[in-house]
Tab-separated table of C-alpha atoms and ligand atoms in Angstrom:
chain	number	residue	atom	x	y	z
G	724	MET	CA	13.718	-22.933	6.710
G	725	VAL	CA	15.897	-21.276	9.393
G	726	ASP	CA	13.733	-20.525	12.467
G	727	TYR	CA	16.017	-20.918	15.477
G	728	PHE	CA	13.639	-19.227	17.928
G	729	GLN	CA	10.413	-20.755	16.595
G	730	LEU	CA	8.920	-17.509	15.348
G	731	GLU	CA	6.581	-19.678	13.298
G	732	ALA	CA	4.589	-20.242	16.506
G	733	SER	CA	3.833	-16.521	16.773
G	734	LEU	CA	2.165	-16.398	13.343
G	735	SER	CA	-1.589	-16.856	13.030
G	736	GLU	CA	-3.002	-19.699	10.912
G	737	GLU	CA	-4.044	-17.146	8.286
G	738	GLU	CA	-0.538	-15.673	8.160
G	739	LYS	CA	1.009	-19.130	7.854
G	740	ASN	CA	-1.432	-20.156	5.123
G	741	PHE	CA	-0.860	-17.035	3.051
G	742	ARG	CA	2.917	-17.291	3.461
G	743	GLY	CA	2.698	-21.008	2.575
G	744	ARG	CA	0.923	-20.231	-0.724
G	745	VAL	CA	3.560	-17.644	-1.653
G	746	ARG	CA	6.365	-20.035	-0.664
G	747	LYS	CA	4.904	-22.749	-2.923
G	748	PHE	CA	4.540	-20.279	-5.799
G	749	VAL	CA	8.154	-19.148	-5.368
G	750	ASP	CA	9.542	-22.681	-5.132
G	751	GLU	CA	7.465	-24.224	-7.901
G	752	GLU	CA	7.042	-21.386	-10.387
G	753	CYS	CA	9.785	-18.797	-9.871
G	754	MET	CA	12.995	-20.518	-8.754
G	755	SER	CA	13.456	-22.408	-12.021
G	756	LEU	CA	13.037	-19.220	-14.093
G	757	ILE	CA	15.147	-16.769	-12.245
G	758	ALA	CA	18.796	-17.577	-12.979
G	759	ALA	CA	18.162	-17.479	-16.750
G	760	HIS	CA	16.301	-14.165	-16.432
G	761	PHE	CA	19.168	-12.773	-14.368
G	762	ASP	CA	21.542	-13.828	-17.164
G	763	SER	CA	19.443	-12.191	-19.877
G	764	GLY	CA	18.560	-9.145	-17.765
G	765	ALA	CA	14.796	-9.503	-18.195
G	766	PHE	CA	11.859	-9.643	-15.812
G	767	PRO	CA	9.749	-12.856	-16.021
G	768	MET	CA	6.575	-11.014	-17.065
G	769	GLU	CA	4.587	-14.275	-17.012
G	770	VAL	CA	4.590	-14.247	-13.193
G	771	ILE	CA	2.590	-10.992	-13.008
G	772	PRO	CA	-0.848	-12.568	-13.722
G	773	ARG	CA	-0.009	-15.363	-11.271
G	774	MET	CA	0.903	-12.817	-8.576
G	775	ALA	CA	-2.408	-11.065	-9.253
G	776	GLU	CA	-4.354	-14.362	-9.048
G	777	MET	CA	-2.859	-15.007	-5.616
G	778	GLY	CA	-4.045	-11.601	-4.400
G	779	LEU	CA	-0.544	-10.143	-4.139
G	780	PHE	CA	-1.500	-6.776	-5.627
G	781	GLY	CA	-3.440	-4.333	-3.463
G	782	VAL	CA	-2.363	-5.572	-0.029
G	783	HIS	CA	-2.458	-2.035	1.471
G	784	VAL	CA	-5.880	-1.308	-0.052
G	785	GLU	CA	-9.422	-2.185	1.009
G	786	GLY	CA	-12.021	-2.336	-1.754
G	787	TYR	CA	-11.521	-1.545	-5.462
G	788	GLY	CA	-10.961	-5.274	-6.139
G	789	CYS	CA	-8.250	-5.517	-3.445
G	790	THR	CA	-7.958	-7.352	-0.133
G	791	LYS	CA	-5.981	-5.544	2.541
G	792	ARG	CA	-3.451	-7.660	4.418
G	793	SER	CA	-1.508	-6.932	7.581
G	794	HIS	CA	1.997	-5.466	7.435
G	795	THR	CA	3.228	-8.723	8.929
G	796	VAL	CA	1.806	-10.587	5.925
G	797	TYR	CA	3.257	-7.987	3.535
G	798	GLY	CA	6.658	-8.606	5.170
G	799	LEU	CA	6.320	-12.381	4.881
G	800	ILE	CA	5.494	-12.036	1.166
G	801	CYS	CA	8.558	-9.802	0.649
G	802	GLN	CA	10.702	-12.337	2.475
G	803	GLU	CA	9.508	-15.216	0.304
G	804	LEU	CA	9.862	-13.292	-2.966
G	805	GLY	CA	13.258	-11.942	-1.839
G	806	ARG	CA	14.372	-15.501	-1.081
G	807	CYS	CA	14.049	-16.070	-4.810
G	808	ASP	CA	14.964	-12.711	-6.326
G	809	SER	CA	15.047	-9.045	-5.341
G	810	GLY	CA	13.668	-7.990	-8.723
G	811	LEU	CA	10.598	-10.114	-8.102
G	812	ARG	CA	10.164	-8.533	-4.677
G	813	ALA	CA	10.701	-5.050	-6.147
G	814	MET	CA	7.873	-5.623	-8.659
G	815	PHE	CA	5.583	-6.531	-5.748
G	816	SER	CA	6.670	-3.672	-3.453
G	817	VAL	CA	6.595	-0.914	-6.073
G	818	GLN	CA	3.151	-1.969	-7.303
G	819	ASN	CA	1.760	-2.150	-3.746
G	820	SER	CA	3.567	0.380	-1.582
G	821	LEU	CA	4.719	2.968	-4.068
G	822	VAL	CA	1.821	3.159	-6.533
G	823	MET	CA	-1.392	1.490	-5.285
G	824	TYR	CA	-0.974	2.779	-1.724
G	825	PRO	CA	-0.503	6.462	-2.731
G	826	ILE	CA	-3.414	6.265	-5.187
G	827	PHE	CA	-5.554	4.810	-2.386
G	828	ALA	CA	-4.296	7.269	0.271
G	829	PHE	CA	-4.102	10.463	-1.778
G	830	GLY	CA	-6.218	9.928	-4.902
G	831	SER	CA	-9.759	10.954	-5.843
G	832	GLU	CA	-12.570	8.404	-6.128
G	833	GLU	CA	-12.230	8.653	-9.896
G	834	GLN	CA	-8.475	7.881	-9.755
G	835	LYS	CA	-8.984	4.962	-7.368
G	836	GLY	CA	-11.774	3.470	-9.489
G	837	ARG	CA	-9.801	3.933	-12.673
G	838	TRP	CA	-6.457	2.435	-11.599
G	839	LEU	CA	-6.749	0.193	-8.538
G	840	PRO	CA	-8.966	-2.647	-9.917
G	841	ARG	CA	-6.761	-2.964	-13.020
G	842	MET	CA	-3.604	-2.897	-10.910
G	843	ALA	CA	-5.043	-5.569	-8.603
G	844	ARG	CA	-5.672	-7.784	-11.649
G	845	GLY	CA	-2.108	-7.200	-12.853
G	846	ASP	CA	-3.423	-5.623	-16.072
G	847	VAL	CA	-1.656	-2.394	-15.149
G	848	VAL	CA	1.850	-2.184	-13.682
G	849	GLY	CA	2.947	1.014	-11.959
G	850	CYS	CA	6.221	2.781	-11.222
G	851	PHE	CA	7.284	5.483	-8.758
G	852	GLY	CA	9.359	8.332	-10.155
G	853	LEU	CA	11.080	10.237	-7.373
G	854	SER	CA	14.881	10.027	-7.838
G	855	GLU	CA	16.634	12.147	-10.430
G	856	PRO	CA	20.144	11.967	-11.921
G	857	ASP	CA	21.333	14.676	-9.484
G	858	PHE	CA	18.938	14.079	-6.578
G	859	GLY	CA	18.653	10.655	-4.951
G	860	SER	CA	19.328	10.922	-1.215
G	861	ASP	CA	18.018	14.484	-1.200
G	862	PRO	CA	14.778	14.369	-3.232
G	863	SER	CA	13.733	17.780	-1.890
G	864	GLY	CA	16.189	19.301	-4.398
G	865	MET	CA	14.398	17.739	-7.395
G	866	ARG	CA	14.399	19.714	-10.639
G	867	THR	CA	11.272	18.218	-12.217
G	868	ARG	CA	8.677	20.975	-12.454
G	869	ALA	CA	4.932	21.094	-13.000
G	870	VAL	CA	3.213	24.273	-14.131
G	871	LYS	CA	-0.540	24.777	-14.021
G	872	GLN	CA	-1.935	26.194	-17.257
G	873	GLU	CA	-5.683	26.764	-17.650
G	874	ASN	CA	-7.176	23.240	-17.355
G	875	HIS	CA	-3.974	21.190	-17.566
G	876	TYR	CA	-0.445	20.753	-16.151
G	877	VAL	CA	2.849	20.839	-18.042
G	878	LEU	CA	5.661	18.662	-16.675
G	879	ASN	CA	9.376	18.885	-17.476
G	880	GLY	CA	12.206	16.880	-15.934
G	881	THR	CA	14.073	13.579	-15.786
G	882	LYS	CA	13.668	10.749	-13.291
G	883	MET	CA	16.332	8.084	-12.949
G	884	TRP	CA	16.661	4.549	-11.526
G	885	ILE	CA	12.930	3.968	-11.730
G	886	THR	CA	11.928	0.342	-11.028
G	887	ASN	CA	9.334	-0.980	-13.525
G	888	GLY	CA	9.679	2.275	-15.530
G	889	SER	CA	9.775	0.754	-19.006
G	890	VAL	CA	7.094	-1.886	-18.354
G	891	ALA	CA	4.657	0.334	-16.448
G	892	GLN	CA	1.359	1.578	-17.846
G	893	VAL	CA	1.200	4.296	-15.192
G	894	ALA	CA	3.957	6.311	-13.533
G	895	LEU	CA	3.533	8.217	-10.303
G	896	VAL	CA	5.823	11.165	-10.990
G	897	TRP	CA	6.794	13.572	-8.229
G	898	ALA	CA	7.364	17.160	-9.350
G	899	LYS	CA	7.605	20.591	-7.775
G	900	MET	CA	4.702	22.924	-8.416
G	901	ASP	CA	4.829	26.381	-6.822
G	902	ASP	CA	7.755	25.101	-4.716
G	903	GLU	CA	5.768	22.197	-3.270
G	904	ILE	CA	6.296	18.503	-4.137
G	905	ARG	CA	3.161	17.049	-5.772
G	906	GLY	CA	2.343	13.652	-7.288
G	907	PHE	CA	1.026	13.158	-10.845
G	908	LEU	CA	-0.270	9.999	-12.523
G	909	VAL	CA	1.282	9.844	-15.973
G	910	GLU	CA	-0.089	7.285	-18.398
G	911	ALA	CA	2.361	5.465	-20.686
G	912	GLY	CA	2.029	6.797	-24.214
G	913	THR	CA	1.259	10.380	-23.121
G	914	PRO	CA	2.960	12.718	-25.637
G	915	GLY	CA	6.125	14.203	-24.116
G	916	PHE	CA	6.640	11.186	-21.802
G	917	GLN	CA	9.338	8.645	-22.641
G	918	THR	CA	11.091	5.817	-20.812
G	919	THR	CA	14.550	4.396	-21.498
G	920	PRO	CA	15.882	1.247	-19.801
G	921	VAL	CA	19.092	1.648	-17.778
G	922	GLN	CA	21.532	-0.722	-19.504
G	923	ARG	CA	24.525	-2.816	-18.407
G	924	LYS	CA	23.507	-3.266	-14.771
G	925	PHE	CA	25.317	-5.944	-12.762
G	926	SER	CA	22.739	-5.753	-9.984
G	927	TYR	CA	18.935	-5.998	-10.023
G	928	ARG	CA	19.278	-7.568	-13.435
G	929	THR	CA	15.763	-9.026	-13.525
G	930	SER	CA	14.239	-5.703	-12.510
G	931	PRO	CA	13.392	-3.222	-15.279
G	932	THR	CA	15.150	-0.014	-14.129
G	933	SER	CA	14.510	3.047	-16.286
G	934	LEU	CA	14.935	6.688	-16.983
G	935	LEU	CA	11.664	8.673	-17.246
G	936	ILE	CA	11.866	11.742	-19.455
G	937	LEU	CA	9.154	14.406	-19.376
G	938	LYS	CA	9.426	17.077	-22.032
G	939	ASP	CA	6.566	19.578	-22.168
G	940	CYS	CA	4.359	16.689	-21.121
G	941	ILE	CA	0.748	17.879	-20.924
G	942	LEU	CA	-1.405	16.174	-18.312
G	943	PRO	CA	-5.125	16.631	-17.704
G	944	GLU	CA	-6.249	18.161	-14.390
G	945	GLU	CA	-7.419	14.786	-13.106
G	946	SER	CA	-3.853	13.404	-13.138
G	947	LEU	CA	-2.887	15.327	-9.958
G	948	LEU	CA	-3.055	13.311	-6.726
G	949	LEU	CA	-4.895	15.990	-4.778
G	950	GLY	CA	-4.099	14.615	-1.308
G	951	ALA	CA	-0.322	14.240	-1.832
G	952	LYS	CA	1.483	17.364	-0.703
G	953	GLY	CA	5.150	17.723	0.199
G	954	LEU	CA	7.912	15.324	1.167
G	955	LYS	CA	5.789	13.959	4.013
G	956	SER	CA	3.460	12.249	1.520
G	957	VAL	CA	6.439	10.793	-0.374
G	958	LEU	CA	8.002	9.464	2.828
G	959	SER	CA	4.764	7.820	3.942
G	960	CYS	CA	4.982	5.566	0.858
G	961	LEU	CA	8.701	4.951	1.361
G	962	ASN	CA	8.132	3.665	4.919
G	963	TYR	CA	6.336	0.578	3.623
G	964	ALA	CA	8.789	0.071	0.770
G	965	ARG	CA	11.757	0.307	3.166
G	966	TYR	CA	10.213	-2.337	5.381
G	967	GLY	CA	9.766	-4.391	2.188
G	968	VAL	CA	13.482	-4.110	1.370
G	969	ALA	CA	14.393	-5.149	4.926
G	970	CYS	CA	12.215	-8.277	4.626
G	971	SER	CA	13.532	-9.040	1.149
G	972	ALA	CA	17.149	-8.845	2.372
G	973	LEU	CA	16.274	-11.285	5.136
G	974	GLY	CA	14.854	-13.648	2.508
G	975	SER	CA	18.082	-13.362	0.483
G	976	ALA	CA	20.169	-14.092	3.601
G	977	ILE	CA	18.123	-17.206	4.389
G	978	ALA	CA	18.431	-18.432	0.790
G	979	CYS	CA	22.225	-17.984	0.850
G	980	TYR	CA	22.565	-19.712	4.227
G	981	GLU	CA	20.505	-22.703	3.152
G	982	VAL	CA	22.554	-23.257	0.003
G	983	ALA	CA	25.801	-22.941	2.005
G	984	GLU	CA	24.689	-25.271	4.791
G	985	ALA	CA	23.561	-28.007	2.387
G	986	PHE	CA	26.780	-27.632	0.415
G	987	ALA	CA	28.959	-27.787	3.557
G	988	ARG	CA	27.401	-31.110	4.599
G	989	LYS	CA	28.104	-32.681	1.187
G	990	ARG	CA	31.382	-31.202	0.030
G	991	GLU	CA	34.381	-33.278	1.075
G	992	VAL	CA	37.811	-31.666	1.306
G	993	PHE	CA	40.786	-33.351	3.021
G	994	GLU	CA	38.593	-36.467	3.086
G	995	LYS	CA	35.888	-35.006	5.337
G	996	PRO	CA	32.747	-32.911	4.761
G	997	ILE	CA	33.705	-29.262	5.232
G	998	ALA	CA	30.784	-28.926	7.727
G	999	SER	CA	32.899	-31.016	10.131
G	1000	TYR	CA	35.589	-28.335	10.387
G	1001	GLN	CA	35.284	-25.891	13.282
G	1002	LEU	CA	36.101	-22.901	11.081
G	1003	VAL	CA	33.217	-23.737	8.728
G	1004	GLN	CA	30.819	-24.365	11.614
G	1005	GLU	CA	31.758	-20.992	13.056
G	1006	LYS	CA	30.785	-19.359	9.760
G	1007	LEU	CA	27.435	-21.190	9.713
G	1008	VAL	CA	26.770	-20.215	13.325
G	1009	GLN	CA	27.518	-16.536	12.659
G	1010	MET	CA	25.151	-16.607	9.689
G	1011	VAL	CA	22.290	-18.123	11.711
G	1012	LEU	CA	22.996	-15.754	14.597
G	1013	GLU	CA	22.547	-12.718	12.325
G	1014	ILE	CA	19.558	-14.249	10.517
G	1015	THR	CA	17.891	-14.907	13.880
G	1016	LYS	CA	18.496	-11.359	15.143
G	1017	ALA	CA	17.138	-9.982	11.858
G	1018	GLN	CA	14.087	-12.276	12.040
G	1019	LEU	CA	13.238	-11.097	15.563
G	1020	LEU	CA	13.728	-7.433	14.651
G	1021	THR	CA	11.750	-7.762	11.427
G	1022	HIS	CA	8.880	-9.671	13.015
G	1023	HIS	CA	8.671	-7.090	15.799
G	1024	LEU	CA	8.645	-4.250	13.263
G	1025	GLY	CA	5.823	-5.959	11.323
G	1026	ARG	CA	3.728	-6.200	14.480
G	1027	PHE	CA	4.608	-2.586	15.390
G	1028	LEU	CA	3.455	-1.433	11.959
G	1029	ASP	CA	0.219	-3.396	12.406
G	1030	GLN	CA	-0.349	-1.682	15.743
G	1031	ARG	CA	0.515	1.720	14.185
G	1032	LYS	CA	3.346	2.087	16.692
G	1033	ALA	CA	6.326	1.993	14.312
G	1034	ARG	CA	8.324	5.190	13.861
G	1035	PRO	CA	10.321	5.861	10.648
G	1036	PRO	CA	13.747	5.676	12.404
G	1037	GLN	CA	12.835	2.171	13.577
G	1038	ILE	CA	12.123	1.193	9.976
G	1039	SER	CA	15.494	2.723	9.039
G	1040	MET	CA	17.220	0.609	11.676
G	1041	VAL	CA	15.755	-2.649	10.380
G	1042	LYS	CA	16.454	-1.762	6.729
G	1043	LEU	CA	20.039	-0.841	7.587
G	1044	ASN	CA	20.640	-3.925	9.722
G	1045	ASN	CA	19.050	-6.491	7.435
G	1046	VAL	CA	20.754	-5.342	4.242
G	1047	ARG	CA	24.150	-4.950	5.920
G	1048	GLU	CA	24.001	-8.381	7.577
G	1049	ALA	CA	22.554	-10.066	4.473
G	1050	MET	CA	25.537	-8.784	2.477
G	1051	LYS	CA	27.940	-10.331	4.993
G	1052	ILE	CA	25.952	-13.584	5.003
G	1053	ALA	CA	25.891	-13.745	1.187
G	1054	ARG	CA	29.666	-13.180	1.082
G	1055	THR	CA	30.300	-15.920	3.669
G	1056	ALA	CA	28.004	-18.294	1.772
G	1057	ARG	CA	29.868	-17.519	-1.431
G	1058	ASP	CA	33.138	-18.358	0.336
G	1059	ILE	CA	31.796	-21.687	1.656
G	1060	LEU	CA	30.907	-22.760	-1.877
G	1061	GLY	CA	34.439	-22.038	-3.060
G	1062	ALA	CA	34.629	-21.475	-6.819
G	1063	ARG	CA	31.080	-22.768	-7.311
G	1064	GLY	CA	29.869	-19.773	-5.326
G	1065	ILE	CA	30.235	-17.564	-8.378
G	1066	LEU	CA	27.890	-19.701	-10.506
G	1067	ALA	CA	24.386	-18.379	-11.151
G	1068	ASP	CA	22.959	-21.886	-10.634
G	1069	HIS	CA	23.728	-21.700	-6.908
G	1070	HIS	CA	21.980	-18.292	-6.670
G	1071	ILE	CA	24.318	-16.786	-4.039
G	1072	ILE	CA	26.246	-14.499	-6.369
G	1073	ARG	CA	22.940	-13.165	-7.714
G	1074	HIS	CA	21.772	-12.277	-4.201
G	1075	LEU	CA	25.147	-10.719	-3.424
G	1076	CYS	CA	24.979	-8.477	-6.521
G	1077	ASP	CA	21.385	-7.501	-5.743
G	1078	LEU	CA	22.178	-6.702	-2.120
G	1079	GLU	CA	24.687	-4.113	-3.367
G	1080	ALA	CA	21.788	-2.189	-4.945
G	1081	MET	CA	19.587	-2.806	-1.920
G	1082	SER	CA	22.102	-1.062	0.317
G	1083	THR	CA	21.496	2.062	-1.813
G	1084	LEU	CA	17.837	2.005	-2.863
G	1085	GLU	CA	15.111	3.164	-0.472
G	1086	GLY	CA	17.802	5.198	1.308
G	1087	THR	CA	21.506	4.395	1.561
G	1088	GLU	CA	23.108	2.956	4.672
G	1089	SER	CA	24.520	6.425	5.452
G	1090	ILE	CA	21.140	8.118	5.069
G	1091	HIS	CA	19.482	5.621	7.426
G	1092	THR	CA	22.348	6.124	9.874
G	1093	LEU	CA	21.698	9.884	9.768
G	1094	ILE	CA	17.961	9.325	10.327
G	1095	ILE	CA	18.669	7.186	13.415
G	1096	GLY	CA	21.395	9.601	14.591
G	1097	GLN	CA	18.947	12.500	14.393
G	1098	ASP	CA	16.367	10.470	16.303
G	1099	LEU	CA	18.851	9.683	19.071
G	1100	THR	CA	20.406	13.119	19.450
G	1101	GLY	CA	17.733	15.468	18.186
G	1102	ILE	CA	20.405	16.974	15.902
G	1103	SER	CA	20.225	16.734	12.106
G	1104	ALA	CA	23.592	15.885	10.524
G	1105	PHE	CA	22.253	15.855	6.946
G	1106	HIS	CA	23.599	19.253	5.918
H	1625	FAD	C1	18.139	-0.854	-8.638
H	1625	FAD	C2	17.595	0.473	-8.170
H	1625	FAD	C3	16.227	0.714	-8.196
H	1625	FAD	C4	15.719	1.949	-7.799
H	1625	FAD	N1	14.359	2.189	-7.896
H	1625	FAD	C5	13.889	3.438	-7.664
H	1625	FAD	C6	12.497	3.748	-7.908
H	1625	FAD	O1	11.689	2.868	-8.275
H	1625	FAD	N2	12.093	5.039	-7.742
H	1625	FAD	C7	12.932	6.018	-7.348
H	1625	FAD	O2	12.483	7.154	-7.239
H	1625	FAD	N3	14.238	5.758	-7.102
H	1625	FAD	C8	14.736	4.501	-7.262
H	1625	FAD	N4	16.080	4.215	-7.041
H	1625	FAD	C9	16.970	5.307	-6.656
H	1625	FAD	C10	17.445	5.239	-5.208
H	1625	FAD	O3	16.402	5.589	-4.343
H	1625	FAD	C11	18.668	6.184	-5.078
H	1625	FAD	O4	19.713	5.568	-5.816
H	1625	FAD	C12	19.076	6.406	-3.650
H	1625	FAD	O5	18.139	7.225	-2.981
H	1625	FAD	C13	20.467	7.079	-3.565
H	1625	FAD	O6	20.560	8.156	-4.420
H	1625	FAD	P1	21.817	8.307	-5.412
H	1625	FAD	O7	22.028	7.016	-6.107
H	1625	FAD	O8	21.587	9.518	-6.226
H	1625	FAD	O9	23.069	8.529	-4.458
H	1625	FAD	P2	23.529	9.937	-3.832
H	1625	FAD	O10	22.364	10.594	-3.160
H	1625	FAD	O11	24.260	10.702	-4.866
H	1625	FAD	O12	24.554	9.449	-2.722
H	1625	FAD	C14	25.903	9.078	-3.059
H	1625	FAD	C15	26.627	8.707	-1.764
H	1625	FAD	O13	26.672	9.859	-0.896
H	1625	FAD	C16	26.204	9.493	0.383
H	1625	FAD	N5	25.546	10.654	1.017
H	1625	FAD	C17	24.566	11.424	0.512
H	1625	FAD	N6	24.248	12.398	1.376
H	1625	FAD	C18	25.031	12.224	2.473
H	1625	FAD	C19	25.173	12.902	3.729
H	1625	FAD	N7	24.404	13.943	4.049
H	1625	FAD	N8	26.091	12.451	4.600
H	1625	FAD	C20	26.853	11.359	4.311
H	1625	FAD	N9	26.773	10.679	3.148
H	1625	FAD	C21	25.864	11.105	2.242
H	1625	FAD	C22	25.200	8.367	0.136
H	1625	FAD	O14	25.014	7.586	1.310
H	1625	FAD	C23	25.923	7.612	-0.969
H	1625	FAD	O15	26.888	6.749	-0.414
H	1625	FAD	C24	16.602	2.965	-7.356
H	1625	FAD	C25	17.984	2.704	-7.290
H	1625	FAD	C26	18.480	1.474	-7.679
H	1625	FAD	C27	19.969	1.225	-7.614
């Protein structure tokens, strides 16, 4: 595995062991499945109980059947899963950062006891419904509304691009109530709540992406996450998920580099391995240079998060950098493989397609640029 500056030495034994178990799981149980699932556009549901067995669900939660792990470990898991497939990583991140974390941080004891142990066991999958057809980068404009009526709430609206939507047993749906954004736990099967898979995607093909439709959907009082109020609560969940995307992109970049490097050593053109040509070596060097910079940045961010020092614009910077550089690395790797680079069996084209979505989800490159720009200048350029 690429580790030019021996970052391995700065990991604790526990971190290395946990990462090692996930790496083995990815190599032995996921890699052989993934290309076929990408072809068919389906998530390998059989890995969910295995992920649960390994303690991969509930890593931001203490108690309720979960074991809290450091942000560094969370990042290492995302990197390993992302090395295989972004859809796999998305299943992990959404479950942990976007559903279990908000239930733990903002929910009542009853909500935590009801959902978290089942989510930790993988018996319940969750999804996070924030984006809408007309409001992605600017969720504050959302049209989904909740109205309080006697002892229940009535929700109306449409959420779009929701990861896990059609396979989830519980959806965390964000809606405006009295002009304030609030979070509601909506159980699959609730009358007035429907999910429809988004079809014909060329990216994130293994990940179930869905539309959530709420039409006069009546929810009991206990479905409101009492502690979640306003965009601030939403963004606190997104911070962890954005870090997860950054780590996943790094995993994709490493996977693409390793395939390209091995191929370059073997492939002979003009009677010599292509790795012996200076132009090819230059490409490999540029790839490792960017991977190394991303590794250092990502590792530092993980430690910063663990020390509660990380600020959201710093997370934006790492997300922006890692996805942008991983896209360039995946493209270069595709080029090194020549025609074979477009075959699913070599995995690179899959990563390249997925990285296109990753540059948009959890905040587009432009939105993260605006966040950093505002941090540097003190001036918001959003509007
Ligand atoms: C595979 C996938 C999975 C997803 N999963 C989830 C999920 O689980 N839950 C969820 O809630 N959402 C999810 N999303 C939605 C994702 O968060 C949004 O797609 C993203 O926030 C961008 O919103 P949008 O697609 O509506 O683009 P828009 O907001 O319409 O943006 C379009 C373009 O305009 C640019 N732009 C916008 N505002 C500005 C500005 N002020 N200045 C300059 N440029 C600007 C953007 O950068 C972009 O290039 C997912 C998306 C994808 C593709």
